[in-house]
Tab-separated table of C-alpha atoms in Angstrom:
chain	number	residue	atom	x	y	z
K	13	UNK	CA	11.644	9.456	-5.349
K	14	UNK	CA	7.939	8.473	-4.629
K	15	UNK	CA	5.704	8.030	-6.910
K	16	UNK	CA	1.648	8.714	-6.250
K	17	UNK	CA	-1.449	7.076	-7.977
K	18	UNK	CA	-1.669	10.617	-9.983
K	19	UNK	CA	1.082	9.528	-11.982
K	20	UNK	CA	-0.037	6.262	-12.480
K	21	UNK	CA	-3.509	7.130	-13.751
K	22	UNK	CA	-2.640	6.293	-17.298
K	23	UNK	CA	-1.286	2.279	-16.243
K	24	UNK	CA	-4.178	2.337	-14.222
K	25	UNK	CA	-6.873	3.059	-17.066
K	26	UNK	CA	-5.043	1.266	-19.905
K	27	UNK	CA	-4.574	-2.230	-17.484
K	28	UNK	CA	-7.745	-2.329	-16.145
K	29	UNK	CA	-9.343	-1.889	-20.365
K	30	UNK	CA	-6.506	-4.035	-21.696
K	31	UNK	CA	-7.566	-6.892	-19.130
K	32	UNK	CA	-11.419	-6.163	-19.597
K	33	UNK	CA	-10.492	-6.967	-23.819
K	34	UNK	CA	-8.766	-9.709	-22.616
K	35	UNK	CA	-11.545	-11.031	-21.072
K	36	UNK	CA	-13.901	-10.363	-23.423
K	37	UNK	CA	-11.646	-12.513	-26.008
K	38	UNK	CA	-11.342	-15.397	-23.391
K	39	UNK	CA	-15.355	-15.482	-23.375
K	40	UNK	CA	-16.607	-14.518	-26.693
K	41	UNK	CA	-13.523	-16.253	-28.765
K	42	UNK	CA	-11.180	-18.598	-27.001
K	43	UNK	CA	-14.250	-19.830	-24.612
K	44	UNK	CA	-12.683	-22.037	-22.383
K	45	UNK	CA	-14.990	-21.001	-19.687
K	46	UNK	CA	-17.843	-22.697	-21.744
K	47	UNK	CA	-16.703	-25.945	-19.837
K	48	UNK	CA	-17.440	-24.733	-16.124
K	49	UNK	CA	-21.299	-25.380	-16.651
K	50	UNK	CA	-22.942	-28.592	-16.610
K	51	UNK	CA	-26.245	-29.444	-18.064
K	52	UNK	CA	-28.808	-30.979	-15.790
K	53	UNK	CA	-30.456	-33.834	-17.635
K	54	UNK	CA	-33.928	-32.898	-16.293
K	55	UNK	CA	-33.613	-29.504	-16.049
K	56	UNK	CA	-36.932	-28.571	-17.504
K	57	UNK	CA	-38.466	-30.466	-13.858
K	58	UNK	CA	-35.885	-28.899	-11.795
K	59	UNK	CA	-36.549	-25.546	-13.127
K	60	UNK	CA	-40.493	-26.015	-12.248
K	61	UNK	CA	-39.694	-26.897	-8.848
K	62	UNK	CA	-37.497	-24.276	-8.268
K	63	UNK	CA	-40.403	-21.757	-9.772
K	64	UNK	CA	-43.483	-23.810	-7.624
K	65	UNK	CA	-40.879	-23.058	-4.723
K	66	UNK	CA	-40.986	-18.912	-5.448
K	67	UNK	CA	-37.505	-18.478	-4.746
K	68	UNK	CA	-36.342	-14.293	-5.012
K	69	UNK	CA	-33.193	-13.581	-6.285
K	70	UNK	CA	-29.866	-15.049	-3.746
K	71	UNK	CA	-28.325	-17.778	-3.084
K	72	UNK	CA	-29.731	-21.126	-1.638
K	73	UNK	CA	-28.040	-24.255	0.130
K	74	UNK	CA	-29.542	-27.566	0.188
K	75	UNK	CA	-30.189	-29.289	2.766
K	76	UNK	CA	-30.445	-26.143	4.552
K	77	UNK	CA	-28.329	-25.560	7.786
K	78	UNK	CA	-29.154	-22.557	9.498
K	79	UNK	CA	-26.570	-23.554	12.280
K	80	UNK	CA	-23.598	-26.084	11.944
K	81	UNK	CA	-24.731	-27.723	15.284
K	82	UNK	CA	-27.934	-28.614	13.191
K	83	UNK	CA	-25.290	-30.945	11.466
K	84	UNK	CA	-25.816	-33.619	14.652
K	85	UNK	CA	-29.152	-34.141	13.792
K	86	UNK	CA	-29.810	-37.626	12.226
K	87	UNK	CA	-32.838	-36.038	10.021
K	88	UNK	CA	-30.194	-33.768	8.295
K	89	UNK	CA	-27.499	-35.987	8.446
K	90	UNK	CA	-29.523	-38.372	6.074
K	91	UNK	CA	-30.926	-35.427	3.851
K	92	UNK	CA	-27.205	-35.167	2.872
K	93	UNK	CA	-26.417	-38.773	2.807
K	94	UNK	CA	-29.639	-38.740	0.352
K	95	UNK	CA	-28.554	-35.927	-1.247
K	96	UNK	CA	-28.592	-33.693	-3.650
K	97	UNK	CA	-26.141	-31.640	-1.876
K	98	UNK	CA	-25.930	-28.185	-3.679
K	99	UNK	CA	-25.672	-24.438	-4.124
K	100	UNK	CA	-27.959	-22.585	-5.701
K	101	UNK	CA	-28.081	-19.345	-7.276
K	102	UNK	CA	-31.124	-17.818	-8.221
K	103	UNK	CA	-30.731	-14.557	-11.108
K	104	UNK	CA	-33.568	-12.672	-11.877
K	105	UNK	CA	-36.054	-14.359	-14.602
K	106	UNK	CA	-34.875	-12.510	-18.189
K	107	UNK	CA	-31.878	-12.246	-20.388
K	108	UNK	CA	-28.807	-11.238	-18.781
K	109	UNK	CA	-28.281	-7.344	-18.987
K	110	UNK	CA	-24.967	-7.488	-20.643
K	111	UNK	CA	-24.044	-3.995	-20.895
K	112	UNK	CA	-24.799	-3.618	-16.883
K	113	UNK	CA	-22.289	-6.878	-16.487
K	114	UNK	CA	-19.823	-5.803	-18.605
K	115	UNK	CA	-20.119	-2.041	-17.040
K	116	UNK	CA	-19.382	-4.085	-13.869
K	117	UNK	CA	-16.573	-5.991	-14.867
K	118	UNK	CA	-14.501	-3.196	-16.361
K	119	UNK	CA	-15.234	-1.233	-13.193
K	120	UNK	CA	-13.816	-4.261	-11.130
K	121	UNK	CA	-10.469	-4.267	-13.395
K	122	UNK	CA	-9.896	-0.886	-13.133
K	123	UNK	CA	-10.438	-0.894	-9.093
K	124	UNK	CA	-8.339	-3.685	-9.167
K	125	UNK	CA	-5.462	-1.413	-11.420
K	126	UNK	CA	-6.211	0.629	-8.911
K	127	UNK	CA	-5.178	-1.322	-5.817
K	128	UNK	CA	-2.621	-2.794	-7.681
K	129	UNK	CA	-1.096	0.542	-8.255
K	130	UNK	CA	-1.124	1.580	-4.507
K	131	UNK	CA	0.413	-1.490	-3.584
K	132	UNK	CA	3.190	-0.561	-6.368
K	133	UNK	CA	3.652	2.434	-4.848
K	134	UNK	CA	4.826	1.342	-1.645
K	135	UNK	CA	6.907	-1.228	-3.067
K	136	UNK	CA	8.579	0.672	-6.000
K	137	UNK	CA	9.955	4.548	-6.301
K	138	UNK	CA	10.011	6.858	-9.756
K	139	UNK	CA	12.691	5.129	-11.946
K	140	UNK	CA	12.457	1.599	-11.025
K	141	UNK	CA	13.446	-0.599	-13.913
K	142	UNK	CA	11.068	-2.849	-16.551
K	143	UNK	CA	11.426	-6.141	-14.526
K	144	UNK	CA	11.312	-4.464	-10.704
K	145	UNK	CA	8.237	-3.304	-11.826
K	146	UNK	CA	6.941	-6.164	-14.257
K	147	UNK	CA	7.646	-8.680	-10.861
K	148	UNK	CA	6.001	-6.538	-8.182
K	149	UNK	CA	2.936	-5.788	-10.533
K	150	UNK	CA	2.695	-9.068	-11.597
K	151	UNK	CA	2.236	-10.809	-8.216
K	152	UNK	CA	-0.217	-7.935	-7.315
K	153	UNK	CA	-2.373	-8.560	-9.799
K	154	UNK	CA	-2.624	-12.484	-9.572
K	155	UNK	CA	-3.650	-11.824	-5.822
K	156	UNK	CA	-5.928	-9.395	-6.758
K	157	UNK	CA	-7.504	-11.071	-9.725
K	158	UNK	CA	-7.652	-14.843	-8.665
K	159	UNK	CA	-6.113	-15.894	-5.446
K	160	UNK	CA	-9.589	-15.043	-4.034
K	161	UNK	CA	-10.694	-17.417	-6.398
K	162	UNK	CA	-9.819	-20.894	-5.014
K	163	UNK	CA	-12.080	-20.672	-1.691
K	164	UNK	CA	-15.141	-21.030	-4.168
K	165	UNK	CA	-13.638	-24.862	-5.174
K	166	UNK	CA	-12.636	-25.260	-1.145
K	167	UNK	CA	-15.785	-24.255	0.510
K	168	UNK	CA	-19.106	-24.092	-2.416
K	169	UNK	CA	-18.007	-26.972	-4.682
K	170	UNK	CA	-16.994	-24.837	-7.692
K	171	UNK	CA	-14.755	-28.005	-9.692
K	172	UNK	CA	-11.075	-27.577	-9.492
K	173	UNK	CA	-10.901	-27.452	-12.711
K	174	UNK	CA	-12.972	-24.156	-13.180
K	175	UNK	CA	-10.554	-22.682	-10.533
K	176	UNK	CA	-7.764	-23.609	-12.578
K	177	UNK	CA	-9.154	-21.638	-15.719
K	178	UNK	CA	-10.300	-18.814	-13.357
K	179	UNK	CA	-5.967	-18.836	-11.995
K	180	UNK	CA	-4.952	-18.970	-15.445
K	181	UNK	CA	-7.066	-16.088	-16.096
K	182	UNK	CA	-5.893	-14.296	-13.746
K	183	UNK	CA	-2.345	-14.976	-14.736
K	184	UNK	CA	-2.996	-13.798	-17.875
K	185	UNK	CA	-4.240	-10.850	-16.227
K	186	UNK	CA	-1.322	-9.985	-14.512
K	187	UNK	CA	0.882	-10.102	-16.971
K	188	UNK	CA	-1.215	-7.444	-19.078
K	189	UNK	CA	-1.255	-4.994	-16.108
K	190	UNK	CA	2.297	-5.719	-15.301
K	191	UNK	CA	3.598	-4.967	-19.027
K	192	UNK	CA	1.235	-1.809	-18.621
K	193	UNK	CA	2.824	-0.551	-15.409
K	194	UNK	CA	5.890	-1.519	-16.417
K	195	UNK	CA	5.637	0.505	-20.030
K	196	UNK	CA	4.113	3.682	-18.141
K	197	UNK	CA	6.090	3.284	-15.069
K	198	UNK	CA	7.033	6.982	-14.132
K	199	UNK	CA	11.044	8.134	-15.096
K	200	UNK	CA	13.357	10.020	-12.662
């Protein structure tokens, strides 16, 4: 027998809070994200150039290449032998607005729980047993909570070894939702 997301709103809800707890206690107790940010030494000089420079919320490359055919061009191929090379993203000026960011990442868990779920219901029917349902879940959720992830250490120079806690994470994460699904999973 099928089973629908209806029947699953209960896994749903409970994974996607359990993992936003979980994530909460990964940043505010465990912190081993604290190590993905690096200090830069003159920071206070960087930070007035990038003010002098007027820069509006977004995100900024340097050197700047609108086109990668610009890449031929021996004036930007020394700006990047010169370097710095770099990504930049600009927030606006202020304190964070936690309750807006953690509003948003409990809304991306439970859309997550959400696709998870759909994808669990194509794979799985009404009575499946505790590991069927632990396994299928499980690989679900890493995909949908960090094998997105590693493009950011491929492609925008995010350190491998932020990735790494980022996969981790969302192993962790996967697990929770997986025990969740698998607790709630609907009986014949």
């Amino acid at each position: 027998m099928s089973v629908s997301l209806m029947q699953l709103w209960l896994p749903i809800l409970l994974g996607g809070v359990f993992c936003w707890v979980v994530s909460a206690i990964f940043h505010m107790v465990v912190k081993h994200h604290n190590a993905d940010y690096k200090l830069i030494s003159n920071e206070n000089q960087v930070s007035d150039a990038i003010r002098a420079g007027s820069l509006k919320p977004g995100l900024y490359s340097m050197p700047h290449c609108k086109d990668m055919k610009d890449m031929n061009d021996a004036v930007m191929q020394n700006k990047f032998a010169q370097g710095p090379v770099a990504m930049l993203a600009v927030f606006e000026n202020g304190m964070p607005p936690m309750g807006k960011l953690l509003g948003q990442q409990l809304l991306y868990f439970l859309i997550g729980c959400l696709l998870i779920a759909y994808a669990s219901t194509l794979a799985l029917t009404a009575g499946a047993d505790f590991m069927s349902v632990f396994r299928v879940v499980m690989v679900s959720g890493f995909l949908a909570f960090g094998w997105g992830l590693i493009p950011f250490s491929i492609w925008y120079g995010h350190p491998w070894s932020n990735c790494i806690r980022y996969l981790i994470d969302a192993l962790i994460y996967a697990a929770v939702v997986a025990a969740t699904f698998a607790w709630l999973w609907p009986s014949i």
